[in-house]
Amino acid sequence: MKAVAIQAFGRPEGLALIDLPAPTPAEGQVLIANEAIGVGGVDVVIRRGVLATYGFKEGHIPGSEVAGIVTAVGDGVDTSWVGQRVWAFTGVRGGYVEQAIASVEEILPLPANLSPIDAVTLGSSGMVAHFALAHAHFAPGESLLVRGAAGSIGIMTVQLAARAGAGAVAVTTSSAERGDRLRKLGATHVLDRSGEGAEDAPEGYDVIIDIVAGADMPSFFAKLNPNGRMVAVGMVGGRPPADFGMTMMTAFKKSMSFATFSADTVAEADRRAVRTEQFAAAGRGELPMVVHEVLPLEEAVLAHQKMDAGEVFGRIVLTP
């Protein structure tokens, strides 16, 4: 089967199309004939080599979510899964393939009115957005800033916060055109990447969801209200400065909080419940999916080039 592997960390050109033997599901696993593969920010961060200390090596196959048809099951798995359309989480590896392996505990049947492309646009991003807001103890009426709102997680955070009754939903983005699109999804104020540029924007925010991190992250502590909470859910802009916490310490009396959030800390049953609810809502048209582009698997390099260039609004999806 065809697969895409990281042959050299760094630039997108380090990705290469390779041939692999078709896998066989082990006990508790299923084999999925992929119809759609989500390209996520974590794929980009891994490909750049930022997470090399976590044990990623050359030859790594990126991709964490896929959708398709179950074609085989391993021991201990109900054979009724065979032939079903499913979404699946493959961890931090193994998604950029024609046939993917997933644990039966990490698959969900797709509603009849939800396409595989929409499923991989929503499956991880919607769940992360939901639990990131919960991790921040976000409440109706509070003001929210989403830093890096043009990606799939940011777009879902905007939608969920607006649906939850946010007092204001501000976003940072790179262009007026993107800002207009985010307004249609629930944003109330559009800022530039530094968090400025809107005269009517709140002076401070109760919650900041940060998907970017990077060198500029500490400057956003100044935009938190007293008792404000910042939650970092990604670092597509790279690691923050090692001493970023000192910025909080200089504003000690504001009682600000900073936290990271990883979906790994959420119980599998809770992740499943939220995804099931969101898939149903998307199928009913209540959660619009934003797909930037659909590309064939062999154009994974182009997908990552677009991600690096900051061209992507929503999600890029690969198809075998």
Short mmCIF file of C-alpha atoms in Angstrom, two decimals:
data_model
loop_
_atom_site.label_atom_id
_atom_site.label_comp_id
_atom_site.label_asym_id
_atom_site.label_seq_id
_atom_site.Cartn_x
_atom_site.Cartn_y
_atom_site.Cartn_z
CA MET A 1 0.00 0.00 0.00
CA LYS A 2 0.99 3.64 -0.42
CA ALA A 3 2.01 5.69 2.62
CA VAL A 4 3.72 8.99 3.36
CA ALA A 5 6.66 8.99 5.75
CA ILE A 6 8.99 11.60 7.19
CA GLN A 7 12.34 10.76 5.60
CA ALA A 8 14.03 13.92 6.93
CA PHE A 9 12.78 16.24 9.66
CA GLY A 10 12.44 19.91 8.82
CA ARG A 11 10.94 21.17 5.57
CA PRO A 12 7.85 19.64 3.91
CA GLU A 13 10.10 18.19 1.20
CA GLY A 14 11.31 15.72 3.84
CA LEU A 15 8.03 13.86 3.35
CA ALA A 16 8.09 11.01 0.82
CA LEU A 17 5.61 8.60 -0.72
CA ILE A 18 6.63 5.01 0.05
CA ASP A 19 5.33 1.48 -0.39
CA LEU A 20 4.52 -0.68 2.63
CA PRO A 21 2.98 -4.12 3.08
CA ALA A 22 -0.73 -4.00 3.86
CA PRO A 23 -1.14 -4.24 7.66
CA THR A 24 -3.04 -6.89 9.57
CA PRO A 25 -5.10 -5.91 12.63
CA ALA A 26 -3.94 -7.39 15.92
CA GLU A 27 -6.15 -8.25 18.88
CA GLY A 28 -8.51 -5.37 19.65
CA GLN A 29 -7.77 -3.57 16.38
CA VAL A 30 -9.52 -2.88 13.08
CA LEU A 31 -8.23 -2.29 9.56
CA ILE A 32 -9.71 0.70 7.73
CA ALA A 33 -9.67 1.42 4.00
CA ASN A 34 -9.13 5.15 4.23
CA GLU A 35 -11.38 7.56 2.36
CA ALA A 36 -10.17 10.72 4.13
CA ILE A 37 -7.13 11.66 6.22
CA GLY A 38 -6.95 14.81 8.31
CA VAL A 39 -3.83 16.99 8.13
CA GLY A 40 -3.37 18.45 11.59
CA GLY A 41 -1.13 20.99 13.26
CA VAL A 42 0.50 18.25 15.31
CA ASP A 43 1.57 16.55 12.05
CA VAL A 44 3.36 19.75 11.06
CA VAL A 45 5.05 20.17 14.44
CA ILE A 46 6.29 16.56 14.36
CA ARG A 47 7.51 16.90 10.77
CA ARG A 48 9.48 20.03 11.65
CA GLY A 49 11.37 18.04 14.28
CA VAL A 50 10.18 20.19 17.19
CA LEU A 51 9.14 17.08 19.13
CA ALA A 52 12.23 14.99 18.44
CA THR A 53 12.85 14.65 22.18
CA TYR A 54 9.63 12.63 22.39
CA GLY A 55 11.21 9.80 20.41
CA PHE A 56 10.04 10.52 16.85
CA LYS A 57 12.48 9.11 14.31
CA GLU A 58 12.96 9.30 10.55
CA GLY A 59 10.54 6.95 8.83
CA HIS A 60 7.69 8.13 11.06
CA ILE A 61 4.29 8.07 9.33
CA PRO A 62 2.27 11.08 10.50
CA GLY A 63 -1.49 11.41 10.76
CA SER A 64 -3.81 10.99 13.72
CA GLU A 65 -7.33 10.76 12.29
CA VAL A 66 -8.85 8.96 9.35
CA ALA A 67 -12.26 7.96 8.07
CA GLY A 68 -13.24 5.08 5.85
CA ILE A 69 -14.62 1.56 5.80
CA VAL A 70 -13.62 -1.24 8.16
CA THR A 71 -12.34 -4.13 6.05
CA ALA A 72 -11.02 -6.52 8.72
CA VAL A 73 -10.92 -6.94 12.48
CA GLY A 74 -8.51 -8.58 14.89
CA ASP A 75 -9.24 -11.12 17.58
CA GLY A 76 -11.74 -10.02 20.17
CA VAL A 77 -13.44 -7.46 17.90
CA ASP A 78 -17.07 -7.84 16.88
CA THR A 79 -17.14 -8.82 13.20
CA SER A 80 -20.19 -6.61 12.68
CA TRP A 81 -17.75 -3.69 12.35
CA VAL A 82 -16.68 -5.03 8.94
CA GLY A 83 -18.26 -2.90 6.22
CA GLN A 84 -19.12 -0.01 8.53
CA ARG A 85 -18.13 3.60 7.81
CA VAL A 86 -16.09 4.90 10.73
CA TRP A 87 -13.94 7.73 11.97
CA ALA A 88 -10.79 6.64 13.78
CA PHE A 89 -8.05 8.12 15.93
CA THR A 90 -4.68 6.53 15.19
CA GLY A 91 -2.65 8.32 17.87
CA VAL A 92 0.23 10.47 16.63
CA ARG A 93 1.25 8.12 13.84
CA GLY A 94 -0.06 5.93 11.06
CA GLY A 95 -2.72 8.04 9.38
CA TYR A 96 -1.06 8.99 6.06
CA VAL A 97 -1.71 5.58 4.52
CA GLU A 98 -4.16 3.84 2.22
CA GLN A 99 -5.07 1.35 4.96
CA ALA A 100 -4.90 2.33 8.62
CA ILE A 101 -4.87 0.38 11.86
CA ALA A 102 -6.82 1.66 14.86
CA SER A 103 -7.90 0.35 18.23
CA VAL A 104 -11.56 -0.58 18.28
CA GLU A 105 -11.88 1.70 21.32
CA GLU A 106 -10.85 4.67 19.14
CA ILE A 107 -13.37 4.32 16.32
CA LEU A 108 -16.83 5.77 15.91
CA PRO A 109 -19.51 4.92 13.35
CA LEU A 110 -20.31 7.81 11.02
CA PRO A 111 -23.85 9.15 10.76
CA ALA A 112 -25.29 8.55 7.30
CA ASN A 113 -25.35 12.30 6.62
CA LEU A 114 -21.72 12.99 7.58
CA SER A 115 -19.04 12.57 4.94
CA PRO A 116 -15.59 11.11 5.68
CA ILE A 117 -14.04 14.49 4.76
CA ASP A 118 -16.22 16.32 7.27
CA ALA A 119 -15.54 13.64 9.88
CA VAL A 120 -11.76 14.18 9.83
CA THR A 121 -12.32 17.93 9.83
CA LEU A 122 -14.30 17.69 13.07
CA GLY A 123 -13.22 14.52 14.88
CA SER A 124 -10.19 15.82 16.77
CA SER A 125 -10.57 19.59 16.46
CA GLY A 126 -14.10 19.72 17.84
CA MET A 127 -13.27 17.50 20.78
CA VAL A 128 -10.11 19.47 21.64
CA ALA A 129 -11.99 22.77 21.41
CA HIS A 130 -14.74 21.47 23.69
CA PHE A 131 -12.42 20.23 26.42
CA ALA A 132 -10.03 23.19 26.12
CA LEU A 133 -12.92 25.51 26.95
CA ALA A 134 -13.90 23.24 29.83
CA HIS A 135 -10.29 23.19 31.04
CA ALA A 136 -10.39 27.01 31.11
CA HIS A 137 -13.65 26.92 33.09
CA PHE A 138 -15.20 29.08 30.39
CA ALA A 139 -18.72 30.24 31.33
CA PRO A 140 -21.56 31.90 29.40
CA GLY A 141 -21.20 35.66 29.27
CA GLU A 142 -17.40 35.61 29.55
CA SER A 143 -15.11 37.13 26.96
CA LEU A 144 -12.82 34.88 24.93
CA LEU A 145 -9.81 35.43 22.68
CA VAL A 146 -8.81 32.65 20.30
CA ARG A 147 -5.20 33.06 19.22
CA GLY A 148 -4.62 31.41 15.85
CA ALA A 149 -8.29 31.06 14.96
CA ALA A 150 -7.97 30.16 11.27
CA GLY A 151 -7.05 26.52 11.86
CA SER A 152 -9.51 23.73 12.52
CA ILE A 153 -9.19 23.87 16.33
CA GLY A 154 -9.54 27.65 16.35
CA ILE A 155 -12.58 27.58 14.08
CA MET A 156 -14.29 25.01 16.28
CA THR A 157 -13.43 26.97 19.44
CA VAL A 158 -15.07 30.06 17.95
CA GLN A 159 -18.21 28.15 17.03
CA LEU A 160 -18.54 26.34 20.35
CA ALA A 161 -17.94 29.47 22.42
CA ALA A 162 -20.52 31.43 20.41
CA ARG A 163 -23.03 28.59 20.81
CA ALA A 164 -22.32 28.57 24.56
CA GLY A 165 -23.27 32.24 24.95
CA ALA A 166 -19.90 33.98 25.10
CA GLY A 167 -20.06 37.69 25.86
CA ALA A 168 -17.44 38.34 23.18
CA VAL A 169 -15.40 36.10 20.89
CA ALA A 170 -12.28 37.84 19.61
CA VAL A 171 -9.90 36.18 17.17
CA THR A 172 -6.40 36.80 15.90
CA THR A 173 -5.89 36.16 12.23
CA SER A 174 -3.76 37.30 9.32
CA SER A 175 -6.22 39.03 6.98
CA ALA A 176 -9.51 40.89 6.80
CA GLU A 177 -10.89 38.18 4.51
CA ARG A 178 -10.26 35.53 7.14
CA GLY A 179 -11.71 37.81 9.76
CA ASP A 180 -14.94 38.13 7.76
CA ARG A 181 -15.19 34.36 7.50
CA LEU A 182 -14.64 33.97 11.23
CA ARG A 183 -17.35 36.54 11.96
CA LYS A 184 -19.80 34.36 10.02
CA LEU A 185 -18.86 31.48 12.34
CA GLY A 186 -19.41 33.47 15.55
CA ALA A 187 -16.47 35.83 16.07
CA THR A 188 -17.43 39.30 17.32
CA HIS A 189 -14.04 41.05 17.08
CA VAL A 190 -11.18 40.53 14.62
CA LEU A 191 -7.61 41.33 15.68
CA ASP A 192 -4.26 41.10 13.94
CA ARG A 193 -1.70 38.51 14.96
CA SER A 194 -0.38 40.74 17.75
CA GLY A 195 -3.85 40.96 19.28
CA GLU A 196 -4.44 44.56 18.19
CA GLY A 197 -6.39 46.30 15.44
CA ALA A 198 -10.00 46.44 16.63
CA GLU A 199 -11.01 49.66 18.41
CA ASP A 200 -14.21 48.14 19.78
CA ALA A 201 -12.53 45.00 21.16
CA PRO A 202 -12.59 44.32 24.90
CA GLU A 203 -9.63 45.69 26.84
CA GLY A 204 -9.15 42.30 28.42
CA TYR A 205 -10.41 38.73 28.20
CA ASP A 206 -11.57 36.21 30.75
CA VAL A 207 -10.17 33.31 28.71
CA ILE A 208 -7.52 32.99 26.01
CA ILE A 209 -7.26 29.76 24.03
CA ASP A 210 -3.80 29.76 22.43
CA ILE A 211 -3.06 27.43 19.53
CA VAL A 212 0.09 29.24 18.43
CA ALA A 213 2.48 29.58 21.42
CA GLY A 214 5.83 30.78 20.00
CA ALA A 215 7.92 33.78 20.94
CA ASP A 216 4.97 36.18 21.23
CA MET A 217 2.90 34.12 23.64
CA PRO A 218 3.98 36.01 26.82
CA SER A 219 2.69 39.32 25.45
CA PHE A 220 -0.86 37.96 25.56
CA PHE A 221 -0.83 37.68 29.36
CA ALA A 222 -1.33 41.46 29.36
CA LYS A 223 -4.68 40.87 27.63
CA LEU A 224 -6.09 38.74 30.46
CA ASN A 225 -8.59 40.21 32.89
CA PRO A 226 -8.07 39.74 36.63
CA ASN A 227 -8.62 36.02 37.33
CA GLY A 228 -8.17 35.41 33.60
CA ARG A 229 -7.12 32.00 32.29
CA MET A 230 -4.91 31.16 29.32
CA VAL A 231 -4.90 27.60 27.99
CA ALA A 232 -2.33 26.50 25.40
CA VAL A 233 -3.60 23.72 23.17
CA GLY A 234 -0.83 23.75 20.56
CA MET A 235 2.41 25.34 19.47
CA VAL A 236 2.23 25.68 15.72
CA GLY A 237 4.34 28.83 16.14
CA GLY A 238 7.05 26.95 18.03
CA ARG A 239 7.93 26.75 21.70
CA PRO A 240 7.40 29.81 23.91
CA PRO A 241 10.41 31.42 25.62
CA ALA A 242 11.76 29.38 28.52
CA ASP A 243 11.06 32.24 30.95
CA PHE A 244 7.53 33.06 29.72
CA GLY A 245 6.11 32.59 33.22
CA MET A 246 7.98 35.64 34.47
CA THR A 247 5.49 37.81 32.56
CA MET A 248 2.73 36.44 34.77
CA MET A 249 4.78 37.03 37.89
CA THR A 250 5.13 40.74 37.10
CA ALA A 251 1.31 40.97 37.20
CA PHE A 252 0.97 38.87 40.34
CA LYS A 253 -2.02 40.83 41.71
CA LYS A 254 -4.18 39.93 38.70
CA SER A 255 -4.34 36.26 39.82
CA MET A 256 -3.93 34.99 36.29
CA SER A 257 -3.68 31.30 35.43
CA PHE A 258 -1.86 29.42 32.67
CA ALA A 259 -2.40 25.80 31.70
CA THR A 260 -1.64 23.43 28.89
CA PHE A 261 -4.27 21.07 27.57
CA SER A 262 -3.85 17.68 25.93
CA ALA A 263 -6.74 15.40 25.03
CA ASP A 264 -4.65 12.54 26.43
CA THR A 265 -5.89 13.61 29.87
CA VAL A 266 -9.55 13.10 28.94
CA ALA A 267 -11.16 9.73 29.58
CA GLU A 268 -11.89 7.74 26.43
CA ALA A 269 -15.61 7.53 27.29
CA ASP A 270 -15.82 11.32 27.59
CA ARG A 271 -14.02 11.87 24.28
CA ARG A 272 -16.37 9.41 22.61
CA ALA A 273 -19.48 11.08 24.04
CA VAL A 274 -18.45 14.54 22.83
CA ARG A 275 -17.46 13.31 19.37
CA THR A 276 -20.74 11.42 19.00
CA GLU A 277 -22.70 14.54 19.91
CA GLN A 278 -20.68 16.75 17.58
CA PHE A 279 -20.90 14.32 14.67
CA ALA A 280 -24.68 14.31 15.06
CA ALA A 281 -24.79 18.13 15.21
CA ALA A 282 -22.60 18.41 12.11
CA GLY A 283 -24.80 15.93 10.27
CA ARG A 284 -27.81 18.13 11.08
CA GLY A 285 -25.98 21.18 9.72
CA GLU A 286 -25.64 22.84 13.13
CA LEU A 287 -21.82 22.85 13.07
CA PRO A 288 -20.48 24.01 9.70
CA MET A 289 -17.32 22.25 8.58
CA VAL A 290 -14.56 24.35 7.01
CA VAL A 291 -12.44 22.37 4.56
CA HIS A 292 -9.64 24.37 2.97
CA GLU A 293 -8.76 21.84 0.27
CA VAL A 294 -8.87 18.15 -0.55
CA LEU A 295 -5.64 16.74 -1.98
CA PRO A 296 -4.54 13.24 -2.98
CA LEU A 297 -2.28 11.40 -0.53
CA GLU A 298 0.69 11.72 -2.86
CA GLU A 299 0.48 15.51 -2.51
CA ALA A 300 1.16 15.50 1.24
CA VAL A 301 4.24 17.68 0.61
CA LEU A 302 2.04 20.34 -0.96
CA ALA A 303 -0.38 20.12 1.96
CA HIS A 304 2.46 20.77 4.41
CA GLN A 305 3.86 23.57 2.26
CA LYS A 306 0.49 25.28 2.48
CA MET A 307 0.42 24.76 6.24
CA ASP A 308 3.90 26.25 6.63
CA ALA A 309 2.99 29.21 4.43
CA GLY A 310 -0.01 30.03 6.61
CA GLU A 311 -2.37 29.66 3.66
CA VAL A 312 -4.80 27.23 5.28
CA PHE A 313 -8.21 28.28 6.60
CA GLY A 314 -9.84 25.25 8.16
CA ARG A 315 -8.48 21.80 7.39
CA ILE A 316 -6.65 20.18 4.53
CA VAL A 317 -7.81 16.63 3.89
CA LEU A 318 -5.86 13.94 2.03
CA THR A 319 -7.57 11.18 0.08
CA PRO A 320 -5.90 7.91 -1.01
#
